[in-house]
CSV table of C-alpha atoms and ligand atoms in Angstrom, one decimal:
chain,number,residue,atom,x,y,z
A,1,MET,CA,3.4,-1.3,-30.4
A,2,THR,CA,6.7,-2.9,-31.5
A,3,ASP,CA,7.2,-4.1,-35.0
A,4,GLY,CA,3.5,-3.5,-35.7
A,5,ARG,CA,2.6,-5.9,-32.7
A,6,ALA,CA,1.2,-5.2,-29.5
A,7,ALA,CA,3.8,-5.1,-26.6
A,8,ARG,CA,3.5,-7.8,-23.9
A,9,VAL,CA,2.9,-6.1,-20.8
A,10,ALA,CA,4.0,-7.6,-17.2
A,11,ILE,CA,1.9,-6.2,-14.4
A,12,LEU,CA,3.3,-6.7,-11.3
A,13,GLY,CA,0.8,-6.9,-8.3
A,14,ALA,CA,-2.9,-7.8,-8.6
A,15,GLY,CA,-4.3,-5.2,-6.3
A,16,PRO,CA,-6.8,-2.6,-7.3
A,17,ILE,CA,-4.5,-0.6,-9.6
A,18,GLY,CA,-2.9,-3.9,-11.0
A,19,MET,CA,-6.5,-5.2,-11.7
A,20,GLU,CA,-7.3,-1.8,-13.6
A,21,ALA,CA,-4.1,-2.1,-15.5
A,22,ALA,CA,-5.1,-5.8,-16.7
A,23,LEU,CA,-8.6,-4.3,-17.7
A,24,ALA,CA,-6.7,-1.6,-19.7
A,25,CYS,CA,-4.4,-4.1,-21.3
A,26,ILE,CA,-7.7,-6.4,-22.4
A,27,GLU,CA,-9.5,-3.1,-23.8
A,28,ALA,CA,-6.4,-1.8,-25.7
A,29,GLY,CA,-5.4,-5.4,-27.2
A,30,PHE,CA,-1.9,-5.8,-25.1
A,31,PRO,CA,-1.2,-9.2,-24.5
A,32,PHE,CA,-0.5,-9.3,-20.4
A,33,THR,CA,0.8,-11.2,-17.5
A,34,LEU,CA,-0.6,-10.0,-14.2
A,35,TYR,CA,1.5,-11.5,-11.2
A,36,GLU,CA,0.1,-11.5,-7.9
A,37,ALA,CA,2.5,-12.7,-4.9
A,38,ALA,CA,-0.6,-13.7,-2.6
A,39,ASP,CA,-2.5,-17.1,-3.4
A,40,ASP,CA,-5.4,-14.7,-4.4
A,41,VAL,CA,-5.8,-11.2,-5.9
A,42,ALA,CA,-5.7,-8.4,-3.8
A,43,GLY,CA,-3.3,-9.8,-1.1
A,44,ASN,CA,-2.4,-6.5,0.5
A,45,LEU,CA,-6.2,-5.3,0.7
A,46,ARG,CA,-7.2,-8.4,2.2
A,47,SER,CA,-4.9,-8.2,5.1
A,48,TRP,CA,-6.9,-5.3,6.1
A,49,GLY,CA,-9.9,-6.5,4.7
A,50,HIS,CA,-11.9,-5.8,8.0
A,51,VAL,CA,-11.0,-2.2,7.9
A,52,ARG,CA,-13.9,0.3,6.1
A,53,LEU,CA,-12.4,2.6,3.7
A,54,PHE,CA,-13.1,6.2,3.8
A,55,THR,CA,-14.2,6.7,0.3
A,56,PRO,CA,-17.9,5.6,-0.7
A,57,TRP,CA,-18.5,2.9,-3.3
A,58,SER,CA,-18.7,5.0,-6.4
A,59,MET,CA,-14.9,6.2,-5.7
A,60,ASN,CA,-13.7,2.8,-5.3
A,61,VAL,CA,-14.8,1.1,-8.6
A,62,SER,CA,-13.7,2.6,-11.8
A,63,GLU,CA,-15.7,3.2,-14.9
A,64,ARG,CA,-13.4,0.4,-16.7
A,65,MET,CA,-14.0,-2.0,-13.9
A,66,LEU,CA,-17.9,-1.3,-14.1
A,67,ARG,CA,-17.6,-2.4,-17.9
A,68,HIS,CA,-16.2,-5.8,-17.0
A,69,LEU,CA,-18.1,-6.7,-14.0
A,70,PRO,CA,-20.9,-8.9,-14.3
A,71,ASP,CA,-24.2,-7.0,-13.9
A,72,GLY,CA,-25.6,-6.0,-10.6
A,73,VAL,CA,-22.2,-7.0,-8.5
A,74,VAL,CA,-21.7,-3.5,-7.2
A,75,PRO,CA,-24.3,-1.7,-5.1
A,76,LEU,CA,-23.4,1.8,-5.9
A,77,ASP,CA,-26.7,3.0,-4.9
A,78,ARG,CA,-25.2,3.0,-1.2
A,79,ASP,CA,-23.1,6.0,-0.1
A,80,GLU,CA,-21.7,3.9,2.6
A,81,PRO,CA,-17.8,3.2,2.1
A,82,PRO,CA,-17.1,-0.6,1.8
A,83,THR,CA,-15.0,-2.6,3.9
A,84,GLY,CA,-11.7,-3.8,2.3
A,85,HIS,CA,-13.4,-7.6,2.3
A,86,GLU,CA,-16.4,-6.0,0.4
A,87,LEU,CA,-14.2,-4.4,-2.1
A,88,VAL,CA,-12.6,-7.7,-2.7
A,89,GLU,CA,-15.8,-9.8,-2.7
A,90,ARG,CA,-17.9,-7.6,-4.8
A,91,VAL,CA,-15.4,-6.0,-7.4
A,92,LEU,CA,-11.7,-7.4,-7.5
A,93,GLY,CA,-12.7,-11.2,-7.0
A,94,PRO,CA,-15.5,-11.4,-9.7
A,95,LEU,CA,-13.2,-9.4,-12.0
A,96,ALA,CA,-10.4,-12.0,-11.4
A,97,ARG,CA,-12.7,-14.8,-12.2
A,98,THR,CA,-13.9,-13.4,-15.6
A,99,SER,CA,-12.2,-15.4,-18.5
A,100,GLU,CA,-10.6,-12.4,-19.9
A,101,VAL,CA,-8.4,-11.5,-16.8
A,102,GLN,CA,-8.0,-15.3,-15.9
A,103,GLU,CA,-6.1,-15.9,-19.3
A,104,GLY,CA,-3.3,-13.5,-17.9
A,105,LEU,CA,-3.3,-14.0,-14.0
A,106,ARG,CA,-0.9,-15.7,-12.3
A,107,THR,CA,-1.3,-15.9,-8.3
A,108,GLY,CA,1.0,-17.2,-6.0
A,109,VAL,CA,3.9,-15.8,-8.0
A,110,ARG,CA,6.2,-13.1,-6.6
A,111,VAL,CA,8.2,-10.8,-8.9
A,112,GLU,CA,11.8,-10.8,-7.4
A,113,ALA,CA,13.4,-8.4,-9.4
A,114,VAL,CA,13.2,-6.8,-12.9
A,115,SER,CA,16.2,-6.0,-15.2
A,116,ARG,CA,17.1,-5.6,-18.9
A,117,GLU,CA,18.2,-8.6,-20.7
A,118,GLY,CA,21.8,-8.2,-21.8
A,119,LEU,CA,22.1,-4.9,-19.7
A,120,LEU,CA,23.1,-3.3,-16.3
A,121,LYS,CA,21.8,-0.3,-15.0
A,122,HIS,CA,24.5,2.1,-15.9
A,123,HIS,CA,24.7,0.6,-19.5
A,124,GLU,CA,23.2,2.7,-22.5
A,125,ILE,CA,22.6,5.9,-20.5
A,126,GLY,CA,20.5,8.4,-22.3
A,127,THR,CA,21.2,6.5,-25.8
A,128,GLY,CA,17.5,5.4,-26.0
A,129,ARG,CA,18.7,1.9,-26.7
A,130,ARG,CA,17.5,0.4,-23.4
A,131,GLY,CA,14.0,-0.1,-24.9
A,132,GLU,CA,15.6,-2.6,-27.5
A,133,HIS,CA,16.2,-5.1,-24.9
A,134,ALA,CA,13.2,-7.1,-23.4
A,135,PHE,CA,12.6,-6.8,-19.7
A,136,ARG,CA,13.9,-9.9,-17.6
A,137,LEU,CA,11.7,-10.8,-14.7
A,138,LEU,CA,12.7,-13.2,-12.1
A,139,LEU,CA,9.7,-14.8,-10.6
A,140,ARG,CA,9.3,-17.3,-7.7
A,141,ASP,CA,6.4,-19.3,-6.6
A,142,SER,CA,5.5,-20.5,-2.9
A,143,GLY,CA,7.4,-23.8,-3.6
A,144,ASP,CA,10.3,-21.5,-4.1
A,145,ARG,CA,10.5,-22.6,-7.8
A,146,GLU,CA,12.4,-19.7,-9.6
A,147,TRP,CA,12.3,-18.8,-13.3
A,148,VAL,CA,12.5,-16.0,-15.9
A,149,GLU,CA,10.3,-14.4,-18.2
A,150,ARG,CA,10.3,-11.6,-20.5
A,151,ALA,CA,7.9,-8.4,-21.2
A,152,GLU,CA,8.5,-5.2,-23.1
A,153,VAL,CA,6.5,-3.1,-20.9
A,154,VAL,CA,6.5,-3.4,-17.0
A,155,LEU,CA,3.9,-1.8,-14.6
A,156,ASP,CA,5.0,-1.9,-11.0
A,157,CYS,CA,1.9,-1.9,-9.1
A,158,THR,CA,3.3,-3.9,-6.0
A,159,GLY,CA,1.8,-1.4,-3.6
A,160,THR,CA,3.6,-0.3,-0.1
A,161,HIS,CA,2.0,-2.8,2.2
A,162,ASP,CA,4.8,-5.7,2.3
A,163,ARG,CA,7.2,-3.0,3.5
A,164,PRO,CA,6.2,-1.6,6.9
A,165,ASN,CA,8.6,1.0,8.5
A,166,PRO,CA,10.3,0.3,11.3
A,167,LEU,CA,9.6,1.1,14.9
A,168,GLY,CA,12.4,3.0,16.1
A,169,ASP,CA,13.3,6.5,16.2
A,170,GLY,CA,14.2,8.3,12.8
A,171,GLY,CA,12.8,5.6,10.9
A,172,ILE,CA,15.5,2.8,11.3
A,173,PRO,CA,14.9,-0.1,13.3
A,174,ALA,CA,15.2,0.4,17.3
A,175,PRO,CA,17.9,-1.8,19.0
A,176,GLY,CA,15.9,-5.1,19.8
A,177,GLU,CA,13.5,-4.5,17.3
A,178,ALA,CA,14.9,-7.2,14.8
A,179,ALA,CA,15.2,-9.6,17.6
A,180,LEU,CA,11.5,-9.5,18.5
A,181,GLY,CA,10.6,-10.3,15.0
A,182,SER,CA,6.7,-11.4,14.9
A,183,ARG,CA,6.2,-10.4,18.4
A,184,ILE,CA,5.7,-6.7,17.0
A,185,THR,CA,2.4,-6.6,15.0
A,186,ARG,CA,2.5,-4.5,12.0
A,187,THR,CA,-1.0,-4.6,10.6
A,188,ILE,CA,-4.3,-3.3,11.7
A,189,PRO,CA,-5.5,-6.1,13.9
A,190,ASP,CA,-9.1,-7.5,13.4
A,191,LEU,CA,-10.2,-7.6,16.9
A,192,GLU,CA,-13.4,-9.8,15.9
A,193,ARG,CA,-11.2,-12.6,15.2
A,194,THR,CA,-8.2,-11.9,17.5
A,195,ARG,CA,-10.0,-10.8,20.7
A,196,GLU,CA,-8.3,-13.1,23.0
A,197,VAL,CA,-4.9,-11.5,21.9
A,198,TRP,CA,-5.7,-7.8,22.6
A,199,GLY,CA,-8.4,-8.1,25.1
A,200,GLY,CA,-7.2,-7.5,28.9
A,201,ARG,CA,-3.6,-7.3,27.9
A,202,THR,CA,-1.4,-4.1,27.9
A,203,THR,CA,-0.2,-2.9,24.2
A,204,LEU,CA,2.0,-0.4,23.2
A,205,LEU,CA,0.8,1.3,19.7
A,206,VAL,CA,3.1,3.4,18.0
A,207,GLY,CA,1.9,5.6,15.4
A,208,ALA,CA,-0.4,8.7,14.7
A,209,GLY,CA,-1.7,7.9,11.2
A,210,HIS,CA,-5.1,6.7,10.0
A,211,SER,CA,-4.2,3.0,10.8
A,212,ALA,CA,-3.2,3.7,14.4
A,213,GLN,CA,-5.8,5.8,14.9
A,214,THR,CA,-8.3,2.9,13.5
A,215,ALA,CA,-6.4,0.5,15.9
A,216,ALA,CA,-6.9,2.9,18.9
A,217,ARG,CA,-10.5,3.4,18.2
A,218,ASP,CA,-11.2,-0.6,18.1
A,219,LEU,CA,-8.9,-1.2,21.3
A,220,ALA,CA,-10.6,1.5,23.1
A,221,SER,CA,-14.2,-0.3,22.1
A,222,LEU,CA,-12.8,-3.8,23.0
A,223,GLY,CA,-11.8,-2.3,26.3
A,224,GLU,CA,-15.5,-1.9,27.4
A,225,ALA,CA,-16.1,-5.5,27.1
A,226,ALA,CA,-12.7,-6.9,28.1
A,227,PRO,CA,-11.5,-5.6,31.2
A,228,GLY,CA,-8.0,-5.1,31.6
A,229,THR,CA,-7.3,-3.8,28.1
A,230,HIS,CA,-4.7,-1.2,28.4
A,231,VAL,CA,-3.4,0.7,25.6
A,232,LEU,CA,-0.2,3.1,25.9
A,233,TRP,CA,-0.2,5.2,22.6
A,234,ALA,CA,3.0,6.6,21.7
A,235,VAL,CA,2.9,9.4,19.1
A,236,ARG,CA,5.9,11.6,17.9
A,237,ASN,CA,4.4,15.0,17.8
A,238,GLU,CA,3.9,16.7,21.1
A,239,VAL,CA,0.2,17.9,19.4
A,240,PRO,CA,-0.6,15.5,16.8
A,241,ASP,CA,-3.3,16.8,14.3
A,242,TRP,CA,-4.7,13.3,13.5
A,243,GLY,CA,-4.8,14.6,9.8
A,244,ALA,CA,-8.2,16.3,10.4
A,245,VAL,CA,-9.2,17.9,7.3
A,246,PRO,CA,-11.3,21.2,7.7
A,247,ASP,CA,-14.9,20.3,6.8
A,248,ASP,CA,-14.1,17.2,5.6
A,249,PRO,CA,-16.2,15.8,3.0
A,250,LEU,CA,-15.5,12.2,3.7
A,251,PRO,CA,-17.4,11.6,6.9
A,252,THR,CA,-15.6,8.4,7.8
A,253,ARG,CA,-12.5,9.9,7.9
A,254,ALA,CA,-13.9,13.1,9.9
A,255,GLU,CA,-15.3,10.7,12.3
A,256,LEU,CA,-11.9,8.9,12.9
A,257,ALA,CA,-9.9,12.2,13.6
A,258,ARG,CA,-12.6,13.1,15.7
A,259,VAL,CA,-12.7,10.0,17.7
A,260,ALA,CA,-8.8,10.0,17.8
A,261,ARG,CA,-8.9,13.7,19.4
A,262,GLU,CA,-11.8,12.4,22.1
A,263,LEU,CA,-9.1,9.2,22.9
A,264,ALA,CA,-6.0,11.6,23.1
A,265,ASP,CA,-8.0,13.8,25.4
A,266,GLY,CA,-8.6,10.9,27.7
A,267,GLY,CA,-11.9,9.7,26.5
A,268,SER,CA,-11.4,5.9,27.4
A,269,PRO,CA,-10.1,4.7,30.3
A,270,ALA,CA,-8.3,1.9,28.1
A,271,VAL,CA,-6.3,4.3,26.2
A,272,GLU,CA,-3.3,6.6,27.5
A,273,LEU,CA,-1.7,8.7,25.2
A,274,LEU,CA,2.0,9.3,25.5
A,275,ALA,CA,2.6,12.4,23.2
A,276,GLY,CA,6.0,13.5,21.9
A,277,ARG,CA,7.6,10.1,22.5
A,278,VAL,CA,9.7,8.2,20.0
A,279,VAL,CA,10.9,4.4,20.7
A,280,ASP,CA,14.6,4.2,21.8
A,281,ARG,CA,14.9,0.4,22.3
A,282,VAL,CA,13.0,-2.5,23.0
A,283,GLU,CA,13.7,-5.8,24.7
A,284,GLU,CA,12.3,-9.0,25.8
A,285,ALA,CA,11.4,-8.8,29.5
A,286,ASN,CA,10.1,-11.9,31.4
A,287,GLY,CA,7.6,-12.9,28.7
A,288,GLY,CA,6.7,-9.3,28.0
A,289,ILE,CA,8.3,-6.6,26.1
A,290,ARG,CA,10.2,-3.6,27.9
A,291,ALA,CA,10.4,-0.4,25.7
A,292,VAL,CA,12.3,2.8,26.3
A,293,LEU,CA,10.7,5.9,25.2
A,294,ARG,CA,12.4,8.9,24.7
A,295,GLY,CA,10.7,12.4,25.1
A,296,ALA,CA,11.3,15.8,23.1
A,297,GLY,CA,13.8,16.9,26.0
A,298,GLY,CA,15.7,13.7,26.1
A,299,SER,CA,14.2,12.2,29.0
A,300,THR,CA,13.6,8.6,28.9
A,301,GLU,CA,11.1,6.2,30.3
A,302,SER,CA,10.6,2.6,30.3
A,303,VAL,CA,7.3,0.8,29.9
A,304,THR,CA,6.6,-2.8,29.8
A,305,VAL,CA,3.9,-4.3,27.9
A,306,ASP,CA,2.3,-7.6,26.6
A,307,GLN,CA,2.9,-6.8,22.9
A,308,VAL,CA,3.8,-3.9,20.5
A,309,LEU,CA,1.5,-2.9,17.5
A,310,SER,CA,3.7,-0.8,15.2
A,311,LEU,CA,1.5,1.4,12.6
A,312,THR,CA,4.2,3.5,11.0
A,313,GLY,CA,3.2,3.4,7.5
A,314,SER,CA,4.8,1.6,4.6
A,315,VAL,CA,7.2,2.5,1.7
A,316,GLY,CA,7.5,0.1,-1.6
A,317,ASP,CA,10.2,-2.1,-2.5
A,318,ASP,CA,13.0,-0.4,-4.6
A,319,ARG,CA,14.9,-3.4,-4.5
A,320,LEU,CA,12.6,-4.9,-7.3
A,321,TYR,CA,14.2,-2.2,-9.9
A,322,ARG,CA,17.4,-1.8,-8.6
A,323,GLN,CA,19.1,-2.8,-12.2
A,324,LEU,CA,16.7,-0.3,-14.0
A,325,GLN,CA,17.1,3.5,-14.5
A,326,VAL,CA,14.5,4.9,-12.3
A,327,HIS,CA,15.0,8.2,-10.8
A,328,GLU,CA,13.7,8.4,-7.2
A,329,CYS,CA,13.1,11.2,-5.2
A,330,TYR,CA,15.4,11.7,-2.4
A,331,ALA,CA,12.7,13.0,0.2
A,332,THR,CA,9.9,10.6,-0.5
A,333,SER,CA,11.4,7.7,-2.4
A,334,GLY,CA,8.3,8.1,-5.1
A,335,PRO,CA,9.4,8.2,-8.9
A,336,MET,CA,11.1,11.8,-9.3
A,337,LYS,CA,8.8,13.6,-11.7
A,338,LEU,CA,5.6,12.6,-9.8
A,339,ALA,CA,7.2,13.2,-6.3
A,340,ALA,CA,8.3,16.7,-7.2
A,341,ALA,CA,4.8,17.6,-8.6
A,342,LEU,CA,3.4,16.2,-5.3
A,343,LEU,CA,5.9,18.1,-3.2
A,344,GLY,CA,5.0,21.3,-5.2
A,345,SER,CA,1.2,20.6,-4.1
A,346,GLY,CA,2.1,21.4,-0.8
A,347,GLY,CA,0.7,18.1,0.9
A,348,ALA,CA,-3.1,19.0,-0.4
A,349,ASP,CA,-5.6,16.8,0.9
A,350,CYS,CA,-6.1,13.5,-0.9
A,351,LEU,CA,-9.5,14.7,-2.4
A,352,ASP,CA,-7.5,17.7,-3.9
A,353,SER,CA,-5.4,15.3,-5.8
A,354,VAL,CA,-5.7,16.1,-9.6
A,355,ARG,CA,-4.3,14.4,-13.0
A,356,GLN,CA,-0.6,15.0,-13.0
A,357,GLY,CA,0.1,14.5,-16.5
A,358,PRO,CA,1.1,11.4,-18.3
A,359,GLU,CA,5.0,12.9,-18.4
A,360,MET,CA,5.1,12.7,-14.5
A,361,LEU,CA,4.8,9.0,-14.9
A,362,GLN,CA,7.8,8.4,-17.0
A,363,ASN,CA,11.2,7.3,-15.7
A,364,PRO,CA,14.7,7.4,-17.6
A,365,GLU,CA,13.8,3.6,-18.0
A,366,PRO,CA,11.7,3.5,-21.2
A,367,GLY,CA,8.6,1.3,-20.7
A,368,PHE,CA,8.8,0.8,-17.1
A,369,PHE,CA,6.2,3.0,-14.8
A,370,VAL,CA,5.5,2.7,-11.2
A,371,LEU,CA,1.7,3.3,-10.5
A,372,GLY,CA,-0.6,3.0,-7.7
A,373,VAL,CA,0.0,3.8,-4.0
A,374,LYS,CA,3.8,2.9,-4.6
A,375,SER,CA,4.0,5.9,-7.0
A,376,TYR,CA,3.3,8.2,-4.2
A,377,GLY,CA,6.4,6.9,-2.0
A,378,ARG,CA,5.7,8.3,1.5
A,379,ASN,CA,3.3,10.8,0.5
A,380,ASN,CA,0.1,9.3,2.0
A,381,THR,CA,-2.6,11.3,-0.1
A,382,PHE,CA,-2.9,8.5,-2.6
A,383,LEU,CA,-6.6,7.5,-3.6
A,384,LEU,CA,-7.9,4.6,-5.8
A,385,ARG,CA,-9.1,7.0,-8.4
A,386,VAL,CA,-5.5,8.6,-8.8
A,387,GLY,CA,-4.6,5.4,-9.9
A,388,TRP,CA,-7.6,5.0,-12.5
A,389,GLU,CA,-6.1,8.1,-14.0
A,390,GLN,CA,-2.4,6.9,-14.0
A,391,VAL,CA,-3.5,3.7,-15.8
A,392,THR,CA,-5.5,5.7,-18.7
A,393,GLU,CA,-2.6,8.1,-19.0
A,394,VAL,CA,0.0,5.4,-19.3
A,395,PHE,CA,-2.1,3.5,-21.7
A,396,GLY,CA,-2.9,6.5,-23.7
A,397,MET,CA,1.0,6.7,-24.2
A,398,LEU,CA,1.4,3.0,-25.1
A,399,GLU,CA,-1.2,3.6,-27.5
A,400,ALA,CA,0.3,6.5,-29.2
B,501,FAD,C1,-6.1,0.7,5.9
B,501,FAD,C2,-6.3,1.8,4.6
B,501,FAD,C3,-7.4,2.3,4.0
B,501,FAD,C4,-7.4,3.1,2.9
B,501,FAD,N1,-8.7,3.5,2.4
B,501,FAD,C5,-8.7,4.1,1.3
B,501,FAD,C6,-9.8,4.8,1.0
B,501,FAD,O1,-10.8,4.9,1.6
B,501,FAD,N2,-9.9,5.1,-0.3
B,501,FAD,C7,-8.9,5.2,-1.1
B,501,FAD,O2,-8.8,5.5,-2.3
B,501,FAD,N3,-7.6,4.8,-0.8
B,501,FAD,C8,-7.7,4.0,0.4
B,501,FAD,N4,-6.2,3.6,0.8
B,501,FAD,C9,-5.2,3.6,0.0
B,501,FAD,C10,-4.9,2.8,-1.3
B,501,FAD,O3,-6.2,3.2,-2.2
B,501,FAD,C11,-4.9,1.3,-1.2
B,501,FAD,O4,-3.7,1.2,-0.4
B,501,FAD,C12,-4.7,0.6,-2.5
B,501,FAD,O5,-4.8,-0.6,-1.7
B,501,FAD,C13,-3.9,0.7,-3.1
B,501,FAD,O6,-3.8,0.1,-4.5
B,501,FAD,P1,-2.6,-0.4,-5.1
B,501,FAD,O7,-3.2,-1.6,-6.4
B,501,FAD,O8,-1.7,0.5,-5.5
B,501,FAD,O9,-1.7,-1.4,-4.1
B,501,FAD,P2,-2.1,-2.8,-3.1
B,501,FAD,O10,-3.6,-2.7,-2.9
B,501,FAD,O11,-1.2,-2.6,-2.4
B,501,FAD,O12,-1.7,-4.0,-4.2
B,501,FAD,C14,-0.4,-4.5,-4.5
B,501,FAD,C15,-0.5,-5.9,-4.8
B,501,FAD,O13,0.7,-6.4,-5.3
B,501,FAD,C16,0.9,-7.6,-4.5
B,501,FAD,N5,2.7,-7.7,-4.5
B,501,FAD,C17,3.4,-7.0,-3.7
B,501,FAD,N6,4.8,-7.4,-4.1
B,501,FAD,C18,4.3,-8.3,-5.1
B,501,FAD,C19,5.5,-8.8,-5.9
B,501,FAD,N7,6.9,-8.5,-5.6
B,501,FAD,N8,4.9,-9.5,-6.9
B,501,FAD,C20,4.0,-9.8,-7.1
B,501,FAD,N9,3.1,-9.2,-6.5
B,501,FAD,C21,3.0,-8.3,-5.3
B,501,FAD,C22,0.4,-7.4,-3.4
B,501,FAD,O14,0.1,-8.8,-2.8
B,501,FAD,C23,-1.0,-6.9,-3.9
B,501,FAD,O15,-2.1,-7.7,-4.0
B,501,FAD,C24,-6.2,2.8,2.1
B,501,FAD,C25,-5.1,2.2,2.4
B,501,FAD,C26,-5.1,1.6,3.7
B,501,FAD,C27,-3.9,0.8,3.8
């Protein structure tokens, strides 16, 4: 509270966690603005909407969401995990259309940068006076109009999806990668809708995580119907573990790891695993793409493909808060206190993620919080239910 009135909250990103934060504002009586860069809520989720989540409905809809949803919209009796599109259609879309959310929602508005009015990053270090200056948000709409709005609390829920990691070895772009631009696909393809792009062609798939496994599985299925579909699947490790969890309680995830192992062992004529390879460089070659791959001993080989599918993960955009005092972890790029707690937990499975405590979410910058999948930096164990807990913890602090 500031001077007896509720602080104005700016929520950046209307994904599942930004939406949860908006509902928390409504319940606690904080005026809020929920900014979403895409032209509708859950822009990131919709970009992989055809993919089925690992977690069942009951883990993807918060208690708070249930309180605000029009009756009977969510089939909570189903153990089946929803697809991303189903989660948007049945939960996030209906929530966005409620009058209480509509009042604060601004779609098609990207937050470009956040600062403190009248202060630079190195001003008022440790004096506690930064909180007396409003946050200043630079906004841009789809027509490139720019303006500034102010807030007393900022919740950065912008996710990581906008910033896919490069293709090249060591996490930096491979020479030639920038020049290939949009010829490199960086999202899990919806093969139902883009069959002609992938069927009967040769693809270099790079990455070993769940997204790459999903793409390999789907391309292998496509190969059964579309002769000539060929996937060269380059993964960094000689012996990938495919993120398999012993006695995995999430059947969808367990099944994906099983299929990945099967494909790696030659289970599909369409998929050829190139284990222990990194991408050294890429270039256009007679209408196709030539990639030079390097093996563990330094040996190189050249492959020529029709297209490249790079699914090497993503990390949140730290440029947003460059003028704020946010302490980031040197290893994971997540906010420091939370990152240290996560590193301390030794990479436990996401289902074992426990509440970390409200102080873990605090930054040297008062009133600024990074929440949701972005708060986990390079740690890939984030689950939606962790985000619900983060929102509860932050509002516990704001209401105190
Ligand atoms: C393929 C896949 C499967 C997953 N499966 C599961 C699962 O089964 N269970 C589970 O619990 N979790 C799962 N996750 C992890 C996680 O729950 C999701 O990534 C989830 O979308 C994170 O929610 P979020 O709100 O933090 O971020 P996002 O969903 O990424 O939302 C961020 C929002 O911010 C917007 N935005 C970005 N930048 C700006 C800006 N500058 N200004 C304004 N708006 C901006 C985006 O358009 C987006 O709508 C999965 C992730 C992926 C990628």
